[in-house]
XYZ file of C-alpha atoms in Angstrom:
757
model
C 86.468 118.824 92.180
C 83.534 121.241 91.934
C 83.046 121.003 95.706
C 86.699 121.877 96.299
C 86.560 124.864 93.954
C 83.319 126.079 95.570
C 84.852 125.835 99.038
C 87.940 127.752 97.910
C 86.046 130.400 95.924
C 86.225 133.119 98.671
C 89.955 132.442 99.088
C 90.705 132.797 95.375
C 88.492 135.894 95.145
C 90.531 137.460 97.948
C 93.803 136.541 96.219
C 92.593 138.043 92.923
C 91.510 141.247 94.680
C 94.865 141.561 96.414
C 96.676 141.031 93.088
C 94.685 143.819 91.408
C 95.250 146.188 94.345
C 98.995 145.440 94.368
C 99.245 146.086 90.643
C 97.398 149.410 90.878
C 99.488 150.567 93.854
C 102.743 149.658 92.097
C 101.606 151.306 88.851
C 100.694 154.538 90.675
C 104.014 154.536 92.530
C 106.069 153.746 89.441
C 108.815 156.372 89.224
C 109.623 158.230 86.017
C 113.195 159.269 85.252
C 115.115 160.810 82.395
C 117.776 158.875 80.546
C 121.398 159.844 81.167
C 124.295 160.071 78.709
C 127.966 160.876 79.295
C 131.026 161.394 77.124
C 134.711 161.703 77.859
C 134.560 165.517 77.822
C 131.935 165.713 80.619
C 132.946 167.264 83.934
C 132.295 164.000 85.761
C 134.938 162.206 83.659
C 138.349 161.473 85.198
C 141.325 159.314 84.247
C 144.518 158.086 85.872
C 147.330 155.763 84.815
C 145.159 152.683 84.305
C 141.513 153.633 84.900
C 138.740 155.875 83.585
C 135.892 157.155 85.759
C 132.563 158.903 85.645
C 131.644 160.113 89.126
C 128.430 161.136 90.937
C 125.972 159.906 88.317
C 122.512 160.551 89.871
C 120.737 157.232 89.407
C 117.335 156.888 91.087
C 115.124 154.000 92.104
C 114.348 151.566 89.283
C 115.863 149.280 86.657
C 118.388 150.798 84.230
C 120.374 149.496 81.286
C 123.975 150.619 81.215
C 125.475 150.805 77.722
C 129.100 151.542 77.006
C 130.556 152.296 73.551
C 134.299 151.836 73.174
C 136.988 151.273 70.563
C 140.107 149.459 71.643
C 142.629 146.871 70.574
C 142.840 145.478 74.101
C 140.319 144.097 76.561
C 138.829 146.516 79.070
C 136.855 145.892 82.243
C 134.008 147.913 83.696
C 132.011 148.101 86.887
C 129.124 150.199 88.206
C 128.956 150.792 91.939
C 127.307 153.020 94.600
C 129.806 155.657 95.689
C 128.500 156.047 99.239
C 128.392 152.335 100.024
C 130.505 149.251 99.624
C 130.170 147.826 96.128
C 128.768 144.564 97.508
C 126.009 146.237 99.530
C 122.890 144.698 97.973
C 120.521 147.001 99.830
C 121.602 150.023 97.808
C 121.782 148.699 94.256
C 122.587 145.658 92.184
C 125.508 146.941 90.218
C 127.941 144.929 88.171
C 131.347 143.773 89.269
C 134.325 143.563 86.957
C 132.812 142.660 83.605
C 134.907 142.164 80.526
C 134.680 144.480 77.518
C 136.139 142.302 74.741
C 138.314 144.062 72.218
C 136.504 142.376 69.324
C 133.213 144.164 70.036
C 132.536 147.864 70.508
C 129.323 147.946 72.588
C 128.201 146.148 75.736
C 124.945 146.504 77.650
C 124.286 145.554 81.274
C 121.245 145.784 83.540
C 121.384 147.211 87.059
C 118.733 147.720 89.710
C 118.792 150.734 92.032
C 116.920 150.123 95.282
C 117.342 153.444 97.109
C 115.557 156.599 95.961
C 118.782 158.292 94.863
C 122.219 156.709 94.651
C 125.334 158.651 93.594
C 126.881 156.141 91.216
C 130.355 155.671 89.870
C 131.423 153.990 86.651
C 134.906 152.605 86.317
C 136.555 151.363 83.133
C 139.872 149.663 83.646
C 142.472 148.848 81.018
C 145.538 147.337 82.634
C 148.450 146.391 80.414
C 151.780 145.902 82.191
C 150.879 148.502 84.768
C 149.675 151.078 82.264
C 147.184 151.651 79.494
C 147.436 152.002 75.765
C 146.589 155.233 74.017
C 143.166 155.160 72.405
C 141.746 152.615 74.853
C 139.411 155.138 76.484
C 135.660 154.550 76.214
C 133.881 157.077 74.024
C 130.362 157.119 75.425
C 128.206 155.671 78.219
C 124.465 155.879 78.779
C 121.877 154.851 81.363
C 118.406 154.105 80.006
C 115.518 153.885 82.450
C 113.263 150.816 81.982
C 109.817 151.532 83.508
C 108.163 148.249 82.483
C 110.947 146.146 83.931
C 110.856 148.328 87.037
C 107.144 147.584 87.417
C 107.794 143.849 87.098
C 110.569 144.084 89.652
C 108.291 145.957 92.068
C 105.596 143.293 91.707
C 107.445 140.006 91.660
C 107.880 139.738 95.445
C 104.222 140.519 96.335
C 103.002 138.221 93.564
C 105.402 135.509 94.734
C 103.870 135.736 98.203
C 100.380 135.346 96.709
C 101.570 132.339 94.710
C 103.023 130.750 97.842
C 99.714 131.305 99.628
C 97.888 129.503 96.818
C 100.376 126.615 96.840
C 100.195 126.343 100.630
C 96.405 126.350 100.503
C 96.373 123.546 97.949
C 98.991 121.617 99.918
C 96.968 121.829 103.131
C 93.949 120.479 101.265
C 96.141 117.703 99.836
C 97.245 116.790 103.371
C 93.676 116.828 104.697
C 92.539 114.559 101.877
C 94.711 111.782 103.284
C 92.671 108.702 104.055
C 94.295 108.208 107.449
C 96.247 110.201 110.043
C 99.351 108.222 109.058
C 99.001 109.299 105.424
C 98.317 112.889 106.459
C 101.555 112.947 108.461
C 103.467 111.438 105.557
C 102.109 114.022 103.126
C 102.886 116.907 105.495
C 106.458 115.642 105.843
C 106.944 116.328 102.124
C 106.773 120.061 102.797
C 109.419 119.742 105.509
C 111.658 117.760 103.147
C 111.418 120.395 100.400
C 112.166 123.181 102.878
C 115.157 121.296 104.290
C 116.822 120.454 100.964
C 116.153 124.007 99.705
C 117.879 125.711 102.651
C 120.729 127.191 100.516
C 118.113 128.928 98.359
C 117.010 131.124 101.239
C 120.069 133.357 101.009
C 119.650 136.582 99.033
C 121.285 135.431 95.844
C 122.555 132.041 94.749
C 125.494 129.943 95.868
C 128.077 129.809 93.119
C 128.806 126.200 92.237
C 131.126 124.764 89.610
C 128.589 124.854 86.749
C 126.254 127.588 87.994
C 127.280 130.152 85.385
C 126.977 127.531 82.638
C 123.371 126.689 83.506
C 122.476 130.343 84.010
C 123.777 130.942 80.507
C 121.566 128.113 79.232
C 118.532 129.813 80.755
C 119.566 133.176 79.314
C 120.152 131.862 75.786
C 116.860 129.950 75.770
C 115.094 133.164 76.791
C 116.927 135.065 74.036
C 115.881 132.449 71.501
C 112.241 132.589 72.590
C 112.365 136.379 72.384
C 113.559 136.020 68.778
C 110.620 133.746 67.958
C 112.616 130.476 67.909
C 111.146 127.312 69.449
C 112.616 124.956 70.386
C 115.984 126.644 70.832
C 118.393 123.981 69.567
C 121.285 126.182 68.407
C 121.791 128.903 70.984
C 123.236 132.357 70.403
C 125.196 134.295 73.007
C 127.810 131.598 73.472
C 131.367 132.447 72.447
C 130.701 135.895 71.052
C 127.506 134.669 69.344
C 129.271 132.044 67.231
C 126.592 129.597 68.344
C 126.568 126.447 70.425
C 124.249 123.388 70.055
C 123.417 123.107 73.729
C 119.788 122.376 72.956
C 120.876 119.353 70.885
C 123.323 117.713 73.281
C 121.959 118.981 76.601
C 118.160 118.430 76.766
C 116.456 121.390 78.367
C 112.677 120.838 78.447
C 112.205 122.023 82.037
C 114.647 124.922 81.581
C 111.984 126.677 79.518
C 110.191 127.410 82.812
C 112.967 129.657 84.255
C 113.544 130.979 80.724
C 109.963 132.303 80.691
C 110.645 133.944 84.057
C 113.724 135.513 82.486
C 111.532 136.845 79.671
C 109.677 138.713 82.421
C 113.057 140.322 83.199
C 113.439 138.725 86.607
C 117.109 138.491 87.685
C 118.849 135.410 86.359
C 119.838 134.298 89.865
C 116.177 134.300 90.916
C 115.200 132.275 87.823
C 117.983 129.810 88.620
C 116.892 129.467 92.255
C 113.287 128.956 91.168
C 114.422 126.113 88.940
C 116.346 124.432 91.766
C 113.275 124.739 93.995
C 111.212 123.137 91.238
C 113.615 120.193 90.860
C 113.764 119.714 94.644
C 109.962 119.600 94.744
C 109.753 117.156 91.824
C 112.421 114.901 93.352
C 110.605 114.850 96.697
C 107.159 114.208 95.192
C 108.302 111.576 92.680
C 110.435 109.662 95.176
C 107.588 109.687 97.722
C 105.105 108.361 95.178
C 107.463 105.663 93.929
C 108.729 104.440 97.289
C 105.197 104.497 98.690
C 104.018 102.292 95.812
C 106.998 99.949 96.224
C 106.561 99.562 99.990
C 102.750 99.913 100.029
C 103.263 102.072 103.097
C 103.025 105.878 103.170
C 105.362 106.284 106.156
C 108.088 104.231 104.524
C 107.463 106.202 101.332
C 108.132 109.451 103.206
C 111.281 107.949 104.750
C 112.503 106.901 101.310
C 111.788 110.376 99.957
C 114.002 112.119 102.494
C 116.766 109.502 102.152
C 116.786 110.145 98.401
C 116.095 113.893 98.131
C 118.400 114.849 101.020
C 121.187 112.400 100.219
C 124.697 113.791 100.326
C 125.315 113.348 96.599
C 121.992 114.866 95.528
C 122.820 117.984 97.568
C 126.439 118.045 96.356
C 125.286 117.763 92.749
C 122.742 120.532 93.229
C 124.673 123.151 95.152
C 128.416 122.517 95.018
C 128.638 121.195 91.476
C 125.680 123.250 90.292
C 124.913 120.333 87.949
C 121.187 120.969 87.791
C 120.833 118.894 84.612
C 121.898 115.776 86.498
C 119.752 116.538 89.533
C 116.755 117.117 87.278
C 117.310 113.668 85.799
C 117.727 112.221 89.305
C 114.260 113.507 90.142
C 112.773 111.112 87.560
C 115.024 108.100 88.194
C 112.703 106.510 90.837
C 110.029 106.213 88.119
C 112.280 103.738 86.280
C 112.762 101.620 89.409
C 109.024 101.626 90.108
C 108.383 100.694 86.474
C 110.452 97.515 86.827
C 108.728 96.699 90.133
C 105.377 96.937 88.377
C 106.709 94.924 85.440
C 107.457 91.935 87.667
C 103.926 91.829 89.104
C 101.208 89.549 87.774
C 99.250 92.608 86.619
C 101.957 94.701 85.060
C 100.165 97.234 82.887
C 101.184 100.127 85.184
C 104.808 99.466 84.216
C 104.227 101.219 80.886
C 103.238 104.479 82.548
C 106.163 104.577 84.977
C 108.840 103.421 82.542
C 107.729 105.952 79.932
C 107.583 108.774 82.499
C 110.949 107.785 83.932
C 112.866 107.531 80.676
C 111.144 110.613 79.266
C 112.214 112.600 82.318
C 115.784 111.339 81.908
C 115.963 111.993 78.163
C 114.533 115.489 78.555
C 117.017 116.417 81.307
C 120.470 114.939 80.705
C 121.695 112.850 77.790
C 124.033 110.663 79.903
C 121.534 109.678 82.578
C 119.422 107.496 80.229
C 122.620 105.627 79.301
C 123.329 104.913 82.958
C 119.724 103.926 83.616
C 119.764 101.653 80.549
C 122.886 99.861 81.843
C 121.124 98.885 85.052
C 117.866 98.160 83.243
C 119.761 95.551 81.211
C 121.307 94.133 84.400
C 117.866 93.770 85.996
C 116.476 92.143 82.847
C 119.350 89.625 82.805
C 118.876 88.733 86.476
C 115.100 88.420 86.078
C 115.109 86.936 82.573
C 112.869 83.968 83.478
C 110.199 86.206 84.938
C 110.549 88.696 82.084
C 109.794 86.034 79.460
C 106.502 84.984 81.047
C 103.076 86.565 81.385
C 103.452 89.020 78.503
C 106.026 91.101 80.381
C 108.398 91.324 77.448
C 105.611 92.770 75.306
C 104.835 95.281 78.060
C 108.503 96.277 78.212
C 108.695 96.681 74.426
C 105.508 98.747 74.427
C 106.979 101.078 77.064
C 110.204 101.330 75.047
C 108.230 102.145 71.895
C 106.242 104.907 73.555
C 109.385 106.355 75.180
C 111.172 106.329 71.829
C 108.327 108.084 69.994
C 107.708 110.677 72.715
C 111.405 111.587 72.803
C 112.067 111.419 69.075
C 112.392 115.216 68.977
C 115.410 114.927 71.293
C 116.974 111.812 69.826
C 116.895 112.702 66.118
C 118.876 115.994 66.403
C 121.292 114.349 68.828
C 121.989 111.368 66.571
C 122.176 113.645 63.513
C 124.866 115.895 64.973
C 126.640 112.959 66.600
C 126.930 111.186 63.249
C 128.324 114.414 61.770
C 131.265 114.201 64.153
C 130.058 116.587 66.868
C 130.605 114.577 70.018
C 130.910 115.314 73.691
C 134.174 115.154 75.549
C 135.223 111.623 76.397
C 137.583 110.646 79.148
C 140.959 108.914 79.092
C 141.517 105.703 81.013
C 144.121 107.335 83.258
C 141.629 110.091 84.046
C 138.859 107.628 84.949
C 141.159 105.444 87.003
C 142.530 108.432 88.894
C 139.160 110.089 89.529
C 137.489 106.980 90.908
C 136.159 107.368 94.435
C 138.114 105.735 97.243
C 136.406 103.781 100.005
C 137.571 106.393 102.503
C 135.755 109.115 100.589
C 132.574 107.039 100.417
C 132.563 106.578 104.191
C 133.337 110.176 105.173
C 130.801 111.681 107.570
C 131.976 115.294 107.319
C 133.728 115.648 103.938
C 135.506 118.755 102.728
C 132.882 121.259 101.609
C 134.852 124.163 100.193
C 132.805 125.350 97.264
C 135.718 126.872 95.420
C 137.582 123.638 94.880
C 136.719 121.087 92.272
C 137.088 117.354 91.916
C 138.806 117.968 88.576
C 142.048 119.007 90.257
C 143.539 117.310 93.283
C 144.840 119.412 96.152
C 146.681 117.122 98.572
C 144.338 114.331 97.453
C 141.213 114.085 99.680
C 142.092 117.150 101.757
C 141.151 119.653 99.076
C 138.527 117.822 97.031
C 134.787 118.291 96.937
C 132.646 115.668 98.711
C 132.699 112.343 96.895
C 130.425 110.428 99.216
C 127.080 109.141 98.039
C 126.026 109.414 101.662
C 126.861 107.115 104.542
C 123.156 106.304 104.752
C 123.141 104.313 101.517
C 125.876 102.040 102.877
C 123.782 101.540 106.022
C 120.856 100.536 103.821
C 123.114 98.113 101.944
C 124.103 96.529 105.273
C 120.399 96.193 106.174
C 119.742 94.498 102.826
C 122.601 92.045 103.414
C 121.178 91.306 106.870
C 117.782 90.403 105.458
C 119.283 88.248 102.709
C 121.832 86.418 104.870
C 120.559 86.379 108.442
C 116.808 86.114 107.938
C 115.732 82.451 107.947
C 112.481 83.149 106.161
C 111.983 81.252 102.926
C 112.707 83.079 99.732
C 109.934 85.393 98.552
C 109.292 88.031 95.914
C 110.195 90.717 98.464
C 113.584 89.152 99.193
C 114.186 88.649 95.479
C 113.576 92.370 94.889
C 115.991 93.233 97.707
C 118.576 90.884 96.189
C 118.306 92.422 92.714
C 118.522 95.986 94.047
C 121.431 95.178 96.363
C 123.439 93.466 93.605
C 122.794 96.352 91.223
C 123.666 98.882 93.940
C 126.946 97.150 94.751
C 127.838 97.103 91.050
C 127.069 100.842 90.864
C 129.341 101.485 93.858
C 132.079 99.488 92.137
C 131.691 101.493 88.922
C 132.153 104.761 90.829
C 135.196 103.548 92.760
C 138.909 103.564 91.978
C 138.844 99.754 92.208
C 136.950 99.281 88.953
C 139.390 98.054 86.239
C 138.795 100.721 83.604
C 142.251 100.178 82.061
C 141.680 96.436 81.698
C 138.217 97.026 80.236
C 139.555 99.407 77.600
C 142.235 96.932 76.547
C 140.168 93.753 76.408
C 136.578 94.966 75.903
C 136.743 98.373 74.177
C 133.082 98.377 73.115
C 131.907 97.741 76.667
C 134.392 100.347 77.894
C 132.820 103.012 75.690
C 129.397 102.260 77.158
C 130.400 102.072 80.817
C 133.140 104.642 80.953
C 134.209 106.783 78.030
C 130.982 108.725 77.617
C 130.287 108.962 81.366
C 133.363 111.220 81.871
C 133.496 110.969 85.685
C 133.058 107.714 87.671
C 131.493 109.684 90.521
C 128.409 110.152 88.299
C 127.439 106.578 89.164
C 126.541 107.848 92.619
C 123.198 108.832 91.123
C 122.278 105.217 90.362
C 123.848 104.054 93.626
C 121.532 106.294 95.640
C 118.402 105.325 93.717
C 119.087 101.580 93.858
C 120.181 101.348 97.498
C 117.453 103.656 98.819
C 114.932 101.475 96.964
C 116.592 98.417 98.541
C 116.318 100.049 101.967
C 112.652 100.827 101.380
C 112.040 97.172 100.483
C 113.929 96.044 103.607
C 111.822 98.268 105.871
C 108.608 97.103 104.200
C 109.692 93.470 104.517
C 110.605 93.756 108.214
C 107.456 95.710 109.050
C 105.345 92.725 107.950
C 107.225 90.278 110.171
C 107.359 89.756 113.930
C 107.269 92.509 116.535
C 111.037 92.313 116.936
C 111.614 92.801 113.239
C 109.068 95.636 113.185
C 111.161 97.378 115.856
C 114.251 96.748 113.739
C 112.526 98.384 110.751
C 111.758 101.408 112.917
C 115.366 101.593 114.171
C 116.736 101.396 110.601
C 114.346 104.099 109.403
C 114.993 106.436 112.347
C 118.769 106.047 112.228
C 118.884 106.472 108.448
C 116.768 109.634 108.551
C 118.812 111.175 111.380
C 122.066 110.320 109.629
C 120.826 111.799 106.340
C 119.644 115.005 108.005
C 122.915 115.369 109.894
C 125.176 114.827 106.893
C 122.993 116.879 104.535
C 122.673 119.696 107.050
C 126.421 119.700 107.641
C 127.156 119.951 103.935
C 124.604 122.698 103.286
C 125.734 124.714 106.310
C 129.337 124.512 105.152
C 128.440 125.665 101.633
C 126.360 128.565 102.915
C 129.201 129.685 105.180
C 132.009 129.369 102.638
C 130.461 129.990 99.219
C 130.228 133.302 97.421
C 126.675 134.629 97.313
C 126.173 135.597 93.706
C 123.499 138.033 92.508
C 123.896 138.507 88.731
C 121.002 140.251 87.028
C 121.815 138.605 83.705
C 124.034 135.669 82.749
C 127.645 136.419 81.948
C 128.564 136.216 78.319
C 130.516 133.019 77.749
C 133.346 135.007 76.206
C 134.115 136.052 79.781
C 134.806 132.461 80.811
C 137.972 130.577 79.954
C 137.673 129.328 76.407
C 138.656 125.799 77.377
C 135.876 125.470 79.920
C 132.745 124.655 77.963
C 133.241 124.192 74.177
C 132.558 120.457 74.560
C 130.271 120.120 71.548
C 132.346 122.126 69.082
C 132.723 121.412 65.382
C 135.742 119.258 64.472
C 138.307 121.556 62.931
C 136.981 124.744 64.507
C 139.166 126.949 66.692
C 137.919 128.608 69.860
C 140.133 131.611 69.132
C 137.874 132.331 66.143
C 135.517 134.191 68.462
C 137.970 137.083 68.489
C 136.708 137.837 64.974
C 133.259 139.407 65.349
C 132.719 140.770 61.841
C 132.343 139.295 58.355
C 135.524 138.760 56.334
C 135.716 138.999 52.533
C 138.033 137.132 50.194
C 139.295 140.303 48.445
C 138.686 144.012 48.027
C 136.486 143.232 45.022
C 133.952 141.592 47.326
C 131.982 144.579 48.679
C 129.717 144.332 51.731
C 127.346 147.272 51.403
C 125.232 146.382 54.431
C 124.920 143.486 56.849
C 122.279 143.054 59.550
C 122.083 140.226 62.042
C 119.312 138.926 64.322
C 120.228 135.731 66.105
C 121.420 133.363 63.380
C 119.764 135.251 60.524
C 121.970 137.488 58.361
C 120.557 139.952 55.814
C 123.441 140.993 53.558
C 123.589 143.425 50.659
C 126.732 142.670 48.687
C 128.417 143.059 45.323
C 131.107 140.987 43.623
C 132.971 143.322 41.266
C 135.441 140.704 40.083
C 135.167 138.285 37.187
C 135.676 135.260 39.442
C 133.881 133.693 42.359
C 134.492 135.375 45.714
C 133.331 134.594 49.232
C 132.197 136.171 52.478
C 133.007 134.477 55.760
C 130.512 135.073 58.606
C 131.364 135.166 62.332
C 129.465 131.950 63.144
C 130.419 128.286 63.133
C 128.858 126.250 60.356
C 126.683 123.871 62.352
C 124.465 121.909 59.989
C 121.268 123.820 59.216
C 122.474 127.027 57.554
C 120.780 127.801 54.252
C 120.208 130.736 51.920
C 117.214 131.958 49.950
C 119.480 132.892 47.015
C 120.646 129.388 46.117
C 119.032 129.680 42.689
C 121.273 132.686 41.974
C 124.404 130.653 42.539
C 124.919 131.623 46.192
C 126.322 128.666 48.089
C 127.124 127.864 51.728
C 130.130 125.801 52.750
C 132.782 125.437 55.445
C 135.205 128.316 55.632
C 138.369 128.712 57.635
C 138.121 126.758 60.886
C 134.558 125.648 59.992
C 133.055 129.140 59.875
C 130.144 129.805 57.509
C 131.380 130.740 54.028
C 129.085 132.279 51.409
C 130.211 131.712 47.815
C 129.283 134.636 45.538
C 129.442 134.175 41.743
C 131.223 136.681 39.514
C 129.360 139.923 38.929
C 126.618 139.195 41.452
C 124.966 142.168 43.156
C 121.944 142.028 45.426
C 120.607 141.029 48.831
C 121.181 137.633 50.390
C 119.580 136.137 53.470
C 121.495 133.435 55.334
C 119.850 131.768 58.307
C 120.057 128.704 60.493
C 116.897 126.670 60.884
C 116.109 123.144 61.915
C 116.194 120.532 59.148
C 112.748 119.344 58.073
C 113.241 115.897 59.586
C 114.049 117.490 62.957
C 110.755 119.347 62.863
C 108.931 116.191 61.796
C 110.438 114.272 64.720
C 109.244 116.989 67.105
C 105.729 116.747 65.666
C 105.816 112.966 66.114
C 106.890 113.493 69.738
C 104.011 115.851 70.473
C 101.436 113.607 68.766
C 102.786 110.537 70.574
C 102.639 112.292 73.942
C 99.031 113.349 73.304
C 98.144 109.811 72.206
C 99.825 108.368 75.285
C 97.869 110.679 77.598
C 94.665 109.938 75.724
C 95.089 106.183 76.070
C 95.869 106.596 79.773
C 93.320 109.226 80.791
C 90.482 109.330 78.253
C 90.223 105.542 77.795
C 90.491 104.771 81.482
C 93.344 104.517 83.931
C 95.959 101.820 83.214
C 94.589 101.022 79.751
C 97.002 101.187 76.871
C 97.337 100.206 73.277
C 99.929 97.442 73.200
C 102.202 96.624 70.334
C 100.453 93.936 68.271
C 97.206 94.240 70.212
C 93.860 95.831 69.415
C 92.596 98.849 71.359
C 91.432 97.801 74.810
């Protein structure tokens, strides 16, 4: 290590020098501008039947915050645009398109970035109601505030990104050169090509707008807002539904999302943070799949082939770009660890299984709450098939040890989830008719060039297959299944551990295909085996989700087939090469076709900050809402009192903390109802004075105030003590796990019921 650092010392010194020079140059060139304010009586103000305008606002190069104050009983819409260019011209400025100004607030702030030195800018506020506007809807005041620090960051992020890429490339080249053979060097270099290929849609200036893109951008934004407020981890997130709160951090694990959230804290555009996260998941998926398939096959070339078949599979790309379901693709990146863990478990020396099973299930649990359920289903299937082997050689103890470590390390995720789940806050299930209808047909699985229109969703059928998103897991995986069947049926070689592994993977893969298809009897299962139905179906929501396990299992089966054939006769070695070459070409063709179609047909989206969720249809994302709450509650953005005798003298809010000065002038108990939903965790520091917290109308937070009370009350949401304790246990367990693996020697663990080794 010291030799490597010494050899690279001149390179890193040059990078550091360039970074300092770039910072000084940007700091010296940083422009300084005055803030701008406008009212409705300014000369630049105009109005017509439906719209209000401010014209020729002289914005100059830099980042500005646009704030609009308004008072209206009806929703308005606003946009900021360069007057001498088309509004979508990104080379002039990043303005904002039509953004909603909800009637239940009176101030909105947006961020824009002006690229040219001077851009005459227009501001439009639109209030359309039956072809006209209501009196009194006009905005009262707008302002543009120059942000020099954010401007400096924006000037530096591209040069610094180039320096970072140079460092990564330098380290990657050294990683390639450290390969023990030319074959391994080629395999390692192919990883870079794989990452570049699967990340092709990220090279547009902006991000492709998938089904859930805005949802995940909002997750990044709200995590960043929580960190800025000093909250960690951010379990209950503000910003959703007019700041009523949403427990995304409880039901949608987000460990890796803290990385783009930190980038957002640096005020980088949200689309760039989102793209960086996709690039990260693509890199993790490529690296993890290569490592796992290389270990399974004991061949670096086959490992590289397996990596591209997995990372560039049609469903992985569809999930990433068209669906925008980055939570699922993040979990997919860690799924090969679970498969490798079971491979190691079946070996005579199976201590490595602990490491891979813990890493795999931890990656799943920290990414998407449904993926561990799916992985557990197939883990049970494998254990049942291999029960004789599992019960010998201490393998069951190894499996239980891995399960114990995984449970302890992820206790900080599981405890809040189970707590809220037991309190009746549950995700959206799926009806039997829905599952039966949305199953994938065989025709869709076999499609080579499926429909790739980004704007259409699998949730609504348009002329059946003709208008749906791609539902294929990739034709390649079916080719690999055929190769597995060939080895199992046609090969006359006696049974071996390799063929047994192929058999287990193929059976599991076929079952996964069946689960995702419209041929699986979901209706029968619900009627005769309702408990099993809830596990396999109700919580999964969409049968097509089983494509994730299909890809992992059948690619692993294909890797085993190629490794098996490569060890046989020359003819079978050639067959292994033909299978690998054809599978790679087919994967590249289908993946390239899909990505090209999405790039050509999708909107390129360049939001600076995530849209407020009040701008999205209310029925779209309130999956984890409180039973009895109403989504229309978000129209009420202020505190409500029980009577005129309950006086609110002052109320200040920061996140989910309310500081209230109030007075109850009546001789009976009164209440104040706050504009937040009463998710468990709200408490007050004035409980000893008789102040109580309970459910109000539609499960909003209600503060009970005793007769004659006058004073200040603080109401805040914070994690229950046992949540925090579970998080501490998780951190300590993770440190202990790393210590037992690294400090005490590789592959040496403390087993359940065994002394330290």
